[in-house]
Coordinates of C-alpha atoms in Angstrom, one line a residue:
Chain A
M1 CA 0.0 0.0 0.0
P2 CA 1.5 3.3 -1.0
K3 CA 2.3 5.9 1.6
L4 CA 1.8 9.4 0.1
L5 CA 2.6 12.9 1.3
V6 CA 1.1 16.1 0.0
C7 CA 2.6 19.5 0.8
Y8 CA 0.3 22.5 0.8
K9 CA 0.5 26.2 1.7
W10 CA -2.1 28.1 3.6
V11 CA -2.3 31.5 1.9
L12 CA -4.4 34.6 2.1
N13 CA -7.4 34.6 -0.3
E14 CA -6.4 37.1 -2.9
Q15 CA -10.0 38.1 -3.4
D16 CA -10.0 39.5 0.1
I17 CA -6.8 41.6 -0.3
K18 CA -7.5 45.3 -0.9
I19 CA -5.0 47.7 -2.4
R20 CA -4.8 51.0 -0.6
P21 CA -5.1 53.7 -3.3
D22 CA -2.8 56.2 -1.5
D23 CA 0.4 54.2 -1.4
L24 CA -0.6 50.9 -3.2
S25 CA 0.2 48.9 0.0
L26 CA -1.8 45.8 0.6
D27 CA -4.6 45.7 3.1
T28 CA -4.8 42.1 4.3
S29 CA -6.7 42.9 7.6
R30 CA -9.9 41.3 6.4
A31 CA -8.3 38.6 4.2
K32 CA -9.2 35.0 5.1
G33 CA -7.0 32.0 4.6
K34 CA -7.4 29.3 1.9
I35 CA -5.5 26.3 0.6
S36 CA -3.3 27.5 -2.2
D37 CA -5.0 26.7 -5.6
F38 CA -2.5 24.3 -7.1
D39 CA -2.1 22.6 -3.8
R40 CA -5.8 21.7 -3.8
N41 CA -5.1 19.8 -7.0
A42 CA -2.2 18.0 -5.3
I43 CA -4.4 17.1 -2.4
E44 CA -7.0 15.8 -4.7
E45 CA -4.6 13.7 -6.7
A46 CA -3.1 12.1 -3.7
S47 CA -6.5 11.4 -2.3
L48 CA -7.7 9.8 -5.6
I49 CA -4.7 7.6 -5.7
V50 CA -5.3 6.3 -2.2
E51 CA -9.0 5.9 -2.8
Q52 CA -8.3 3.8 -5.8
Q53 CA -5.3 1.8 -4.6
G54 CA -5.4 1.9 -0.9
G55 CA -2.7 3.3 1.3
T56 CA -2.5 6.5 3.2
V57 CA -2.0 10.2 2.6
D58 CA -0.4 12.6 5.0
A59 CA -0.7 16.3 4.5
L60 CA 2.1 18.6 5.5
S61 CA 2.4 22.4 5.8
Y62 CA 4.7 25.0 7.2
G63 CA 3.3 28.4 8.0
T64 CA 2.6 30.9 10.8
S65 CA 0.2 30.0 13.6
A66 CA -2.5 30.7 11.0
V67 CA -1.8 27.4 9.4
K68 CA -3.7 25.7 12.2
Q69 CA -6.9 27.1 10.7
S70 CA -6.4 24.9 7.7
V71 CA -6.5 21.6 9.5
K72 CA -10.2 20.6 9.1
D73 CA -10.4 22.1 5.6
V74 CA -7.5 20.0 4.4
L75 CA -8.6 16.8 6.1
S76 CA -12.1 17.2 4.7
R77 CA -10.6 16.9 1.2
G78 CA -9.2 13.4 1.7
P79 CA -5.9 13.1 3.6
N80 CA -5.8 10.7 6.5
R81 CA -3.6 12.7 8.8
L82 CA -2.2 16.2 8.9
L83 CA 1.2 17.4 10.1
W84 CA 1.9 21.1 10.4
V85 CA 4.8 23.2 11.5
G86 CA 3.6 26.5 12.9
D87 CA 6.2 29.1 13.5
P88 CA 6.6 32.9 13.2
S89 CA 9.7 32.3 10.9
A90 CA 7.3 31.4 8.1
E91 CA 6.2 35.0 7.8
E92 CA 9.5 36.0 6.1
A93 CA 10.5 32.5 4.8
D94 CA 11.7 32.3 1.2
A95 CA 11.7 29.1 -0.9
Y96 CA 15.0 28.1 0.6
V97 CA 13.7 28.1 4.2
I98 CA 10.3 26.6 3.3
A99 CA 12.0 23.7 1.5
S100 CA 14.4 23.2 4.3
V101 CA 11.6 23.0 6.9
L102 CA 9.4 20.7 4.8
A103 CA 12.4 18.4 4.0
A104 CA 13.3 18.1 7.6
A105 CA 9.7 17.3 8.6
I106 CA 9.5 14.7 5.8
R107 CA 12.7 13.0 7.0
K108 CA 11.3 13.0 10.5
N109 CA 8.0 11.4 9.5
G110 CA 8.8 9.5 6.3
P111 CA 9.7 7.7 4.3
Y112 CA 7.0 8.2 1.7
D113 CA 6.5 6.5 -1.6
L114 CA 5.4 9.7 -3.3
I115 CA 5.5 13.4 -2.4
L116 CA 3.0 15.6 -4.3
C117 CA 3.1 19.4 -4.4
G118 CA 1.3 22.1 -6.3
E119 CA 3.3 23.7 -9.1
G120 CA 3.4 27.0 -7.3
S121 CA 1.7 28.8 -4.5
S122 CA -1.1 31.3 -5.0
D123 CA 0.7 34.1 -3.2
M124 CA 4.4 34.0 -4.1
F125 CA 4.4 31.5 -6.9
Y126 CA 8.1 30.8 -6.5
Q127 CA 7.8 27.4 -8.3
Q128 CA 10.9 26.3 -6.4
I129 CA 9.6 24.1 -3.6
P130 CA 9.2 20.8 -5.5
A131 CA 12.7 21.0 -7.0
R132 CA 14.3 22.1 -3.8
L133 CA 12.6 19.4 -1.9
A134 CA 13.7 16.8 -4.3
A135 CA 17.3 18.0 -4.1
L136 CA 17.3 18.1 -0.3
L137 CA 15.7 14.6 -0.2
D138 CA 17.8 13.3 -3.0
L139 CA 14.8 12.2 -5.0
P140 CA 13.8 12.6 -8.7
C141 CA 11.5 15.5 -9.5
L142 CA 8.7 15.7 -12.1
T143 CA 7.3 19.1 -12.6
F144 CA 4.4 20.6 -14.6
V145 CA 2.5 17.3 -14.4
Q146 CA -1.0 17.3 -15.9
K147 CA -1.7 13.6 -15.7
M148 CA -0.1 10.8 -13.7
T149 CA -0.5 7.2 -12.6
L150 CA 1.2 5.2 -9.8
E151 CA 1.6 1.5 -10.5
G152 CA 3.9 -0.9 -8.7
G153 CA 5.9 2.0 -7.2
A154 CA 6.5 3.5 -10.6
V155 CA 5.2 7.0 -11.5
T156 CA 4.3 7.7 -15.1
A157 CA 3.6 11.3 -15.7
L158 CA 2.5 13.5 -18.6
R159 CA 4.4 16.8 -18.3
K160 CA 3.1 19.9 -20.0
L161 CA 5.8 21.9 -21.6
G162 CA 5.6 25.2 -23.6
D163 CA 4.1 23.9 -26.7
C164 CA 4.3 20.2 -26.3
T165 CA 4.0 17.4 -23.7
E166 CA 6.3 14.6 -22.7
Q167 CA 5.7 11.4 -20.9
V168 CA 8.1 10.5 -18.2
S169 CA 8.4 7.6 -15.7
V170 CA 10.4 7.2 -12.6
T171 CA 10.7 4.2 -10.2
G172 CA 10.7 4.6 -6.5
P173 CA 10.0 7.6 -4.3
A174 CA 9.8 10.9 -6.2
V175 CA 8.6 14.5 -5.9
V176 CA 5.8 15.4 -8.3
S177 CA 4.4 18.9 -8.8
V178 CA 1.0 19.1 -10.5
L179 CA -0.9 21.6 -12.6
S180 CA -4.5 22.6 -12.2
E181 CA -5.7 20.5 -15.2
I182 CA -4.7 17.2 -13.5
N183 CA -8.1 17.0 -11.8
K184 CA -11.0 18.8 -10.4
P185 CA -10.7 19.2 -6.7
R186 CA -13.7 17.8 -4.8
I187 CA -16.1 20.0 -2.9
P188 CA -16.2 18.3 0.5
S189 CA -19.6 17.0 1.5
L190 CA -21.1 17.7 4.9
K191 CA -20.1 14.3 6.2
Q192 CA -16.6 14.8 5.0
V193 CA -16.4 18.2 6.7
L194 CA -17.7 16.8 9.9
G195 CA -15.5 13.7 9.6
A196 CA -12.4 15.8 9.4
A197 CA -12.6 16.4 13.2
K198 CA -12.1 12.7 13.8
K199 CA -8.8 12.5 11.8
P200 CA -5.5 13.0 13.5
S201 CA -3.5 16.1 13.2
E202 CA -0.2 16.9 14.8
E203 CA 1.9 20.0 15.2
I204 CA 5.6 19.5 14.7
P205 CA 7.6 21.9 16.8
I206 CA 10.2 23.6 14.5
A207 CA 12.8 23.1 17.2
S208 CA 12.4 19.3 16.9
L209 CA 13.5 19.3 13.3
G210 CA 17.2 19.9 14.0
L211 CA 17.5 22.8 11.6
T212 CA 20.4 25.2 12.0
P213 CA 19.8 29.0 12.2
E214 CA 21.4 29.2 8.8
E215 CA 18.8 26.9 7.4
L216 CA 16.0 29.1 8.8
A217 CA 17.5 32.4 7.5
P218 CA 15.9 33.4 4.2
K219 CA 18.3 34.1 1.4
A220 CA 15.8 36.3 -0.5
V221 CA 14.3 39.1 1.6
R222 CA 10.9 40.3 0.5
K223 CA 10.3 44.0 0.8
S224 CA 7.0 46.0 0.8
P225 CA 4.8 44.2 -1.7
K226 CA 2.7 46.7 -3.7
G227 CA -0.5 46.4 -5.5
F228 CA -1.0 47.2 -9.1
L229 CA -3.9 49.3 -10.1
M230 CA -5.1 49.5 -13.7
N231 CA -5.9 53.0 -14.6
R232 CA -8.6 53.2 -17.2
K233 CA -8.7 56.1 -19.5
N234 CA -12.5 56.4 -19.4
V235 CA -12.7 57.8 -23.0
V236 CA -16.1 57.8 -24.5
Y237 CA -16.6 58.4 -28.2
K238 CA -19.9 60.1 -28.7
E239 CA -20.2 60.6 -32.5
S240 CA -23.6 59.7 -33.8
D241 CA -21.9 57.9 -36.7
A242 CA -20.8 54.5 -35.4
A243 CA -18.1 54.2 -38.1
A244 CA -16.6 57.5 -37.0
N245 CA -16.5 56.2 -33.4
V246 CA -14.7 53.0 -34.5
A247 CA -12.3 55.0 -36.6
K248 CA -11.4 57.2 -33.6
L249 CA -11.0 54.1 -31.4
V250 CA -8.7 52.5 -33.9
A251 CA -6.7 55.7 -34.3
S252 CA -6.4 55.9 -30.5
L253 CA -5.2 52.3 -30.2
A254 CA -2.7 52.9 -33.0
A255 CA -1.4 55.9 -31.2
E256 CA -0.8 53.7 -28.1
G257 CA 1.3 51.4 -30.2
L258 CA -1.3 48.7 -30.7
R259 CA -1.3 47.5 -34.3
Chain B
M1 CA -13.5 31.5 13.5
S2 CA -16.6 33.7 13.5
I3 CA -18.1 34.6 16.8
L4 CA -21.4 32.9 15.7
L5 CA -20.1 30.0 13.7
T6 CA -18.0 27.0 14.6
E7 CA -15.1 26.0 12.4
E8 CA -17.2 23.2 11.0
Q9 CA -20.1 25.5 10.2
E10 CA -17.8 27.9 8.4
L11 CA -16.4 25.1 6.3
I12 CA -19.9 23.9 5.6
G13 CA -20.8 27.4 4.4
Q14 CA -17.6 27.4 2.3
S15 CA -18.5 24.1 0.7
A16 CA -21.9 25.3 -0.1
R17 CA -20.4 28.4 -1.7
E18 CA -18.0 26.3 -3.7
F19 CA -20.9 24.1 -4.8
A20 CA -23.0 27.1 -5.8
K21 CA -20.3 28.7 -7.8
E22 CA -19.5 25.4 -9.6
Y23 CA -22.9 24.1 -10.3
L24 CA -25.5 26.8 -9.7
D25 CA -24.0 29.9 -11.2
P26 CA -23.9 28.4 -14.7
I27 CA -27.6 27.4 -14.7
A28 CA -29.3 30.0 -12.6
A29 CA -30.3 32.3 -15.4
E30 CA -31.5 29.4 -17.6
L31 CA -33.5 28.0 -14.7
D32 CA -35.2 31.3 -14.2
H33 CA -35.9 31.3 -17.9
T34 CA -37.3 27.8 -18.4
G35 CA -38.6 27.0 -14.9
Q36 CA -37.8 23.4 -15.4
F37 CA -37.3 21.4 -12.2
P38 CA -33.5 20.8 -11.9
A39 CA -33.5 17.1 -11.2
A40 CA -29.8 16.7 -11.8
I41 CA -28.9 19.5 -9.5
V42 CA -31.1 17.9 -6.7
K43 CA -29.1 14.7 -7.1
Q44 CA -25.9 16.8 -6.6
L45 CA -27.5 18.4 -3.5
A46 CA -27.9 14.9 -2.1
A47 CA -24.3 13.9 -2.9
Q48 CA -23.2 16.9 -0.8
D49 CA -25.4 15.6 2.0
F50 CA -27.5 18.8 1.9
L51 CA -30.8 16.9 1.8
G52 CA -30.0 15.2 5.1
L53 CA -28.3 18.2 6.6
F54 CA -29.9 18.2 10.1
V55 CA -31.3 14.6 10.0
A56 CA -29.9 12.4 12.8
S57 CA -26.9 10.3 11.8
E58 CA -28.8 7.1 12.8
Y59 CA -31.0 7.8 9.9
G60 CA -28.2 8.5 7.5
G61 CA -28.2 12.3 7.9
A62 CA -25.2 14.6 8.5
E63 CA -26.6 15.8 11.8
A64 CA -25.0 19.1 11.2
G65 CA -27.8 21.2 12.8
Y66 CA -29.8 24.2 11.8
V67 CA -27.1 26.9 11.8
S68 CA -25.4 24.7 9.1
L69 CA -28.8 24.6 7.3
V70 CA -29.0 28.4 7.1
E71 CA -25.4 28.6 6.1
V72 CA -26.0 26.2 3.2
V73 CA -29.3 27.9 2.2
E74 CA -27.7 31.4 2.2
N75 CA -24.7 30.3 0.2
L76 CA -26.8 28.5 -2.4
S77 CA -29.2 31.4 -2.6
R78 CA -26.4 33.8 -3.6
S79 CA -26.3 31.8 -6.8
S80 CA -29.8 30.3 -7.2
A81 CA -32.6 30.9 -4.6
A82 CA -34.8 28.6 -6.6
V83 CA -32.6 25.6 -5.9
A84 CA -32.3 26.7 -2.3
S85 CA -36.1 26.8 -2.2
I86 CA -36.3 23.2 -3.3
L87 CA -33.9 22.3 -0.4
V88 CA -35.9 24.4 2.1
N89 CA -39.2 22.8 1.3
H90 CA -37.7 19.3 1.3
S91 CA -36.2 20.2 4.7
L92 CA -39.6 21.2 6.1
A93 CA -41.0 17.7 5.5
A94 CA -37.8 16.1 6.9
Y95 CA -38.0 18.4 10.0
A96 CA -41.7 17.5 10.7
I97 CA -41.0 13.8 10.4
Q98 CA -37.9 13.9 12.6
R99 CA -39.6 16.1 15.2
W100 CA -43.0 14.4 15.5
G101 CA -42.6 11.1 13.8
D102 CA -42.7 7.8 15.8
A103 CA -39.8 5.3 15.5
A104 CA -41.4 3.5 12.6
Q105 CA -42.1 6.7 10.6
K106 CA -38.6 7.9 11.1
Q107 CA -37.2 4.6 10.0
A108 CA -39.5 4.5 7.0
F109 CA -38.9 7.9 5.7
L110 CA -35.8 9.7 7.1
P111 CA -33.1 7.5 5.5
A112 CA -34.5 8.1 2.0
L113 CA -35.1 11.8 2.6
A114 CA -31.5 12.2 3.9
A115 CA -30.0 10.2 1.0
G116 CA -32.0 12.0 -1.6
G117 CA -33.8 9.0 -2.9
T118 CA -37.0 10.7 -1.7
L119 CA -37.7 14.4 -2.1
G120 CA -40.1 15.9 0.4
G121 CA -42.8 18.6 0.3
F122 CA -44.8 20.4 3.0
A123 CA -48.5 21.1 2.2
V124 CA -50.2 23.5 4.6
F125 CA -52.0 26.2 2.7
E126 CA -55.4 26.2 1.1
H127 CA -57.3 28.5 -1.2
G128 CA -59.4 29.7 1.7
P129 CA -58.1 32.2 4.2
T130 CA -57.6 29.5 6.9
P131 CA -56.8 25.8 6.5
G132 CA -59.8 23.7 7.2
V133 CA -62.3 26.3 6.3
G134 CA -64.1 26.7 3.0
P135 CA -65.3 24.6 0.1
N136 CA -61.9 23.3 -0.9
A137 CA -60.6 22.5 2.6
L138 CA -58.7 19.3 3.0
I139 CA -60.8 17.1 5.3
A140 CA -59.5 13.9 6.9
T141 CA -62.3 11.5 7.8
K142 CA -61.6 8.6 10.2
H143 CA -62.4 5.1 9.0
A144 CA -61.9 1.8 10.7
A145 CA -58.8 1.1 8.6
G146 CA -57.3 4.6 8.7
W147 CA -58.2 8.0 7.1
A148 CA -59.7 9.3 3.9
L149 CA -58.4 12.7 2.7
K150 CA -60.6 14.8 0.4
G151 CA -60.0 18.4 -0.7
T152 CA -57.1 20.5 -2.0
K153 CA -53.9 21.9 -0.7
A154 CA -52.7 25.1 -2.4
Y155 CA -49.3 26.7 -3.3
V156 CA -47.5 23.5 -2.5
R157 CA -43.8 23.8 -3.4
N158 CA -41.9 20.8 -4.7
A159 CA -45.4 19.7 -5.9
G160 CA -45.1 17.0 -8.5
A161 CA -41.4 16.6 -7.9
A162 CA -41.7 15.4 -4.3
D163 CA -42.1 11.7 -3.4
V164 CA -43.7 12.3 -0.1
Y165 CA -45.6 15.1 1.5
V166 CA -46.4 16.2 5.0
V167 CA -49.9 17.3 4.7
L168 CA -52.1 19.3 7.1
A169 CA -55.8 18.3 7.1
C170 CA -58.9 19.2 9.1
T171 CA -60.3 16.3 11.2
D172 CA -63.5 18.0 12.2
P173 CA -65.1 20.4 9.6
A174 CA -67.3 21.9 12.4
A175 CA -64.2 22.9 14.3
G176 CA -62.4 24.1 11.2
A177 CA -58.9 25.4 11.8
K178 CA -58.9 24.3 15.4
A179 CA -59.0 20.6 14.5
Q180 CA -55.9 19.9 12.4
A181 CA -53.8 16.8 12.0
A182 CA -50.7 16.2 10.0
F183 CA -50.2 13.1 7.8
I184 CA -47.4 11.6 5.8
V185 CA -48.7 11.0 2.3
P186 CA -46.7 9.3 -0.5
A187 CA -47.0 11.1 -3.8
K188 CA -48.1 7.9 -5.5
A189 CA -51.1 7.5 -3.1
I190 CA -54.2 6.5 -5.1
G191 CA -56.4 9.5 -5.6
L192 CA -53.7 12.1 -5.1
S193 CA -53.0 14.3 -8.1
V194 CA -51.0 17.4 -8.8
G195 CA -52.7 20.4 -10.4
P196 CA -51.2 22.6 -13.1
L197 CA -48.0 24.2 -12.2
A198 CA -48.5 27.8 -11.1
E199 CA -46.8 30.6 -13.0
T200 CA -44.8 32.3 -10.4
M201 CA -43.0 35.6 -10.4
G202 CA -39.8 34.2 -9.1
L203 CA -38.0 31.1 -7.7
K204 CA -38.7 29.5 -11.0
G205 CA -37.6 25.9 -11.1
C206 CA -39.1 25.2 -7.7
P207 CA -42.5 23.9 -8.8
V208 CA -45.6 25.2 -7.2
A209 CA -49.0 23.6 -7.6
D210 CA -52.2 22.4 -5.9
L211 CA -52.4 18.9 -4.5
V212 CA -55.8 17.4 -5.1
F213 CA -57.0 14.7 -2.8
D214 CA -59.8 12.6 -4.1
D215 CA -60.7 10.3 -1.3
V216 CA -57.0 9.3 -0.7
V217 CA -57.0 6.5 1.8
I218 CA -54.1 6.2 4.1
A219 CA -53.4 4.0 7.1
D220 CA -53.4 5.1 10.7
S221 CA -49.6 4.9 10.6
A222 CA -49.6 7.9 8.3
L223 CA -50.8 10.2 11.1
L224 CA -47.8 12.4 12.2
G225 CA -48.0 13.1 16.0
G226 CA -51.4 13.0 17.6
P227 CA -54.7 13.7 15.9
T228 CA -54.8 17.3 17.3
D229 CA -51.1 18.1 16.8
G230 CA -51.5 19.7 13.4
Q231 CA -51.5 23.3 14.5
T232 CA -48.4 22.8 16.6
I233 CA -46.6 21.0 13.8
T234 CA -47.6 23.8 11.4
T235 CA -46.6 26.6 13.7
E236 CA -43.1 25.3 14.4
T237 CA -42.4 24.0 10.9
L238 CA -43.4 27.3 9.4
A239 CA -41.2 29.0 12.0
L240 CA -38.3 27.0 10.6
A241 CA -39.5 28.1 7.1
S242 CA -39.2 31.7 8.2
V243 CA -35.6 31.2 9.4
A244 CA -34.6 29.3 6.3
E245 CA -36.3 31.7 4.0
A246 CA -34.6 34.6 5.8
A247 CA -31.3 32.9 4.9
Q248 CA -32.5 32.8 1.3
T249 CA -33.3 36.5 1.5
A250 CA -29.9 37.3 3.0
G251 CA -28.2 35.3 0.3
I252 CA -30.1 37.0 -2.5
G253 CA -29.5 40.4 -0.9
Q254 CA -25.8 39.7 -0.6
A255 CA -25.5 38.7 -4.2
A256 CA -27.3 41.9 -5.2
V257 CA -25.1 44.1 -3.1
E258 CA -21.9 42.5 -4.4
H259 CA -23.1 42.9 -8.0
A260 CA -24.1 46.5 -7.5
A261 CA -20.9 47.4 -5.7
A262 CA -18.8 45.9 -8.5
Y263 CA -20.9 47.6 -11.1
S264 CA -20.6 51.0 -9.3
K265 CA -16.8 50.8 -9.6
T266 CA -16.9 50.4 -13.4
R267 CA -19.8 52.6 -14.3
V268 CA -18.6 56.1 -15.0
Q269 CA -20.8 59.2 -14.7
F270 CA -19.8 62.8 -14.5
G271 CA -16.3 61.8 -15.3
R272 CA -15.8 59.4 -12.4
P273 CA -17.1 56.0 -11.2
I274 CA -20.4 56.2 -9.5
A275 CA -19.0 54.4 -6.6
T276 CA -17.4 57.7 -5.6
L277 CA -20.8 59.4 -5.2
Q278 CA -22.1 59.6 -1.7
A279 CA -25.7 58.8 -2.8
I280 CA -24.5 55.5 -4.2
Q281 CA -22.3 54.7 -1.2
T282 CA -25.3 55.3 1.0
L283 CA -27.5 52.8 -0.9
L284 CA -24.7 50.2 -0.9
A285 CA -24.0 50.7 2.8
E286 CA -27.6 50.4 3.9
T287 CA -28.2 47.3 1.9
A288 CA -25.0 45.6 3.1
A289 CA -25.9 46.5 6.7
D290 CA -29.4 45.1 6.3
C291 CA -28.0 41.8 5.0
H292 CA -25.6 41.6 7.9
L293 CA -28.2 42.3 10.5
A294 CA -30.6 39.8 8.9
R295 CA -27.8 37.2 9.0
L296 CA -27.2 37.8 12.7
G297 CA -30.8 37.4 13.5
L298 CA -31.4 34.3 11.5
R299 CA -28.3 32.6 12.8
C300 CA -29.5 33.4 16.3
A301 CA -32.8 31.7 15.7
A302 CA -31.1 28.7 14.1
K303 CA -28.7 28.5 17.1
L304 CA -31.7 28.4 19.4
M305 CA -33.0 25.5 17.4
D306 CA -29.7 23.7 17.7
D307 CA -29.7 24.2 21.4
G308 CA -33.3 22.9 21.7
E309 CA -34.5 26.3 23.0
P310 CA -37.8 28.0 22.0
F311 CA -37.2 29.9 18.8
L312 CA -40.7 31.0 17.5
V313 CA -40.3 34.6 18.6
E314 CA -36.9 35.0 17.1
A315 CA -38.1 33.4 13.9
A316 CA -41.0 35.8 13.8
M317 CA -38.6 38.8 14.4
V318 CA -36.4 37.6 11.4
K319 CA -39.5 37.2 9.3
Q320 CA -40.8 40.7 10.2
F321 CA -37.4 42.3 9.6
L322 CA -37.1 40.9 6.1
A323 CA -40.7 41.4 5.2
R324 CA -40.0 45.1 5.7
N325 CA -36.5 45.3 4.3
G326 CA -36.1 42.3 1.9
A327 CA -37.6 43.8 -1.2
K328 CA -35.9 47.2 -0.4
L329 CA -32.6 45.5 -0.8
L330 CA -33.3 44.9 -4.4
I331 CA -35.0 48.2 -5.0
D332 CA -31.9 50.0 -3.8
T333 CA -29.4 47.8 -5.7
V334 CA -31.4 48.1 -8.9
Q335 CA -31.3 51.9 -8.2
V336 CA -27.5 51.7 -8.1
E337 CA -27.4 50.0 -11.4
G338 CA -30.0 52.2 -13.0
G339 CA -31.2 51.2 -16.5
F340 CA -28.6 48.5 -16.9
G341 CA -29.7 46.9 -13.6
Y342 CA -33.3 47.0 -14.8
S343 CA -32.4 45.0 -17.9
E344 CA -32.9 41.3 -18.1
F345 CA -29.4 40.6 -19.3
M346 CA -28.3 41.6 -15.8
P347 CA -29.0 39.4 -12.8
L348 CA -30.8 41.9 -10.6
P349 CA -34.3 41.4 -12.2
R350 CA -34.1 37.6 -11.3
L351 CA -32.9 38.4 -7.8
F352 CA -35.8 40.9 -7.5
R353 CA -38.4 38.3 -8.5
D354 CA -36.8 35.7 -6.2
I355 CA -36.6 37.9 -3.1
A356 CA -40.3 38.7 -3.5
G357 CA -40.9 35.0 -3.1
T358 CA -38.7 34.5 -0.1
T359 CA -40.3 37.3 1.8
L360 CA -43.9 36.6 0.8
L361 CA -44.3 32.8 0.7
D362 CA -44.7 30.4 3.6
A363 CA -46.2 33.0 5.9
P364 CA -46.0 32.0 9.5
A365 CA -49.1 30.6 11.1
D366 CA -49.8 34.0 12.5
Y367 CA -48.5 37.4 11.4
P368 CA -45.1 37.8 13.0
E369 CA -46.0 40.9 15.0
K370 CA -48.7 38.8 16.8
T371 CA -46.1 36.2 17.9
I372 CA -43.6 38.9 19.1
A373 CA -46.3 40.9 20.9
A374 CA -47.7 37.9 22.6
A375 CA -44.4 37.0 24.0
L376 CA -43.9 40.6 25.2
L377 CA -47.3 40.9 26.7
A378 CA -47.7 37.5 28.3

């Protein structure tokens, strides 16, 4: 029976984030958390594999204390157990730190036959975690996966490239990062939501992972993220002749460099 | 976690919202246009456990309670209040059977109602001003082997689609409204027929019709509660209807406010978006506040139900508040959107028609002010 792990990130719902018009800073005061979009696909794929073949799925996340809010949401979507590392260091963590923490937690709780991730997170979209995890765990890594099977310990994956696809297979444990087209994440039923409370979850103290201060120090420091506001020109062409309006619009677009 | 919702209740609301966006948003306008009963959607409601939402787990329900019910109803109504209306009327039948049914009745009906194999309907109203009075009143006559039902129930929702109805009938024509009993009647009972579907202003897709009983013979085991419990069953079940329909109203209002707010940011008048105008901001703020206050009130009533506390007065308060403010939510949001909002290619006309239904239909047994005043003056 395969033992799977799926990594996910608890991010702020971008629909709740407001941009302050005066300085374009982000107002996240009323933003709720959510499972990062691609990670929902990873959770679904891991759950489908186990539902079809048997086995177990652990879910793992590293975040601030807010990650605790994700426990029942994630468990209602299929995983059998949830492990989470909640620590203030996650606030400033870059891909290097995130991968270091996740890899240490995996070493502590593994081994796993397959590790699934989303291709990138909804907030930072570094797209580095799967590759870094694979490197730290000395495992093969398959990215941009839009279709996959797990048979007899071998993963066969269809990778989506720029203008083509390629089929790849690896034997043994691997890290796989999935795209949104791989599946349609389930909407948990009421019984699945209520059943989540009965599944085990465990906080892993970051101090128990044996990480050095260097491994918890971000290499890339994020500074004052700013919003982007699209300023519309609000031009209205009011000629009675529609053709004249179109001509003016085309001329205006051409003047903007659109041809 | 919200001060009024547990983590599970928030997740249940989130699941209902996800479901509504995925499955109801794409069909809501078409449903309003065709009025066809959405049988496939009802199956999906069952798959999400919504049809057995508060039914006890021993009968296959989710046993998630009434706060969860109103969370689901509100979030479905933000996309399609008609689909939510099907769920609400099904839930009224399930509620009555769970609340007053004996062990055999619960075992016979609740598992199928919870799983979605059986859709329920609740038949209370008649064409006369008061059930049990007038030429078309539904009369239940006792026979040695059971009861015979003759007459008509009016404005029955889920009519024709439901597999089982909880029906209020008069057991003594001389006593009229004072002698009411409730019965569980299968839709396929011999002599029971469904009248023509009523053309309704809104909530299209949730069928409304008369149920015509032509000497429908049912066994004693169909009697729900005691032979004089009909009025109690009606009063309490319609109070649940008031709370659930308040959730529909809040959901419709929320959808309208969000649409109008988004529109106001893109609609330019006098050289700037109308969202910058104080008059528009006032309309949006008032409608948003009304939705919020309604939500607090209906969640409070639902929480009382979950706690097994009396809730009729709080349900009446919610009904009264939205009877006064529900339609105004749509009048004001249409006002924000002006001529565009009035156009059928925009969603507000559908929401306008639907909110009229959720604030008018399933009136409580007495007008809400009477219930509230009676509690105050007792």
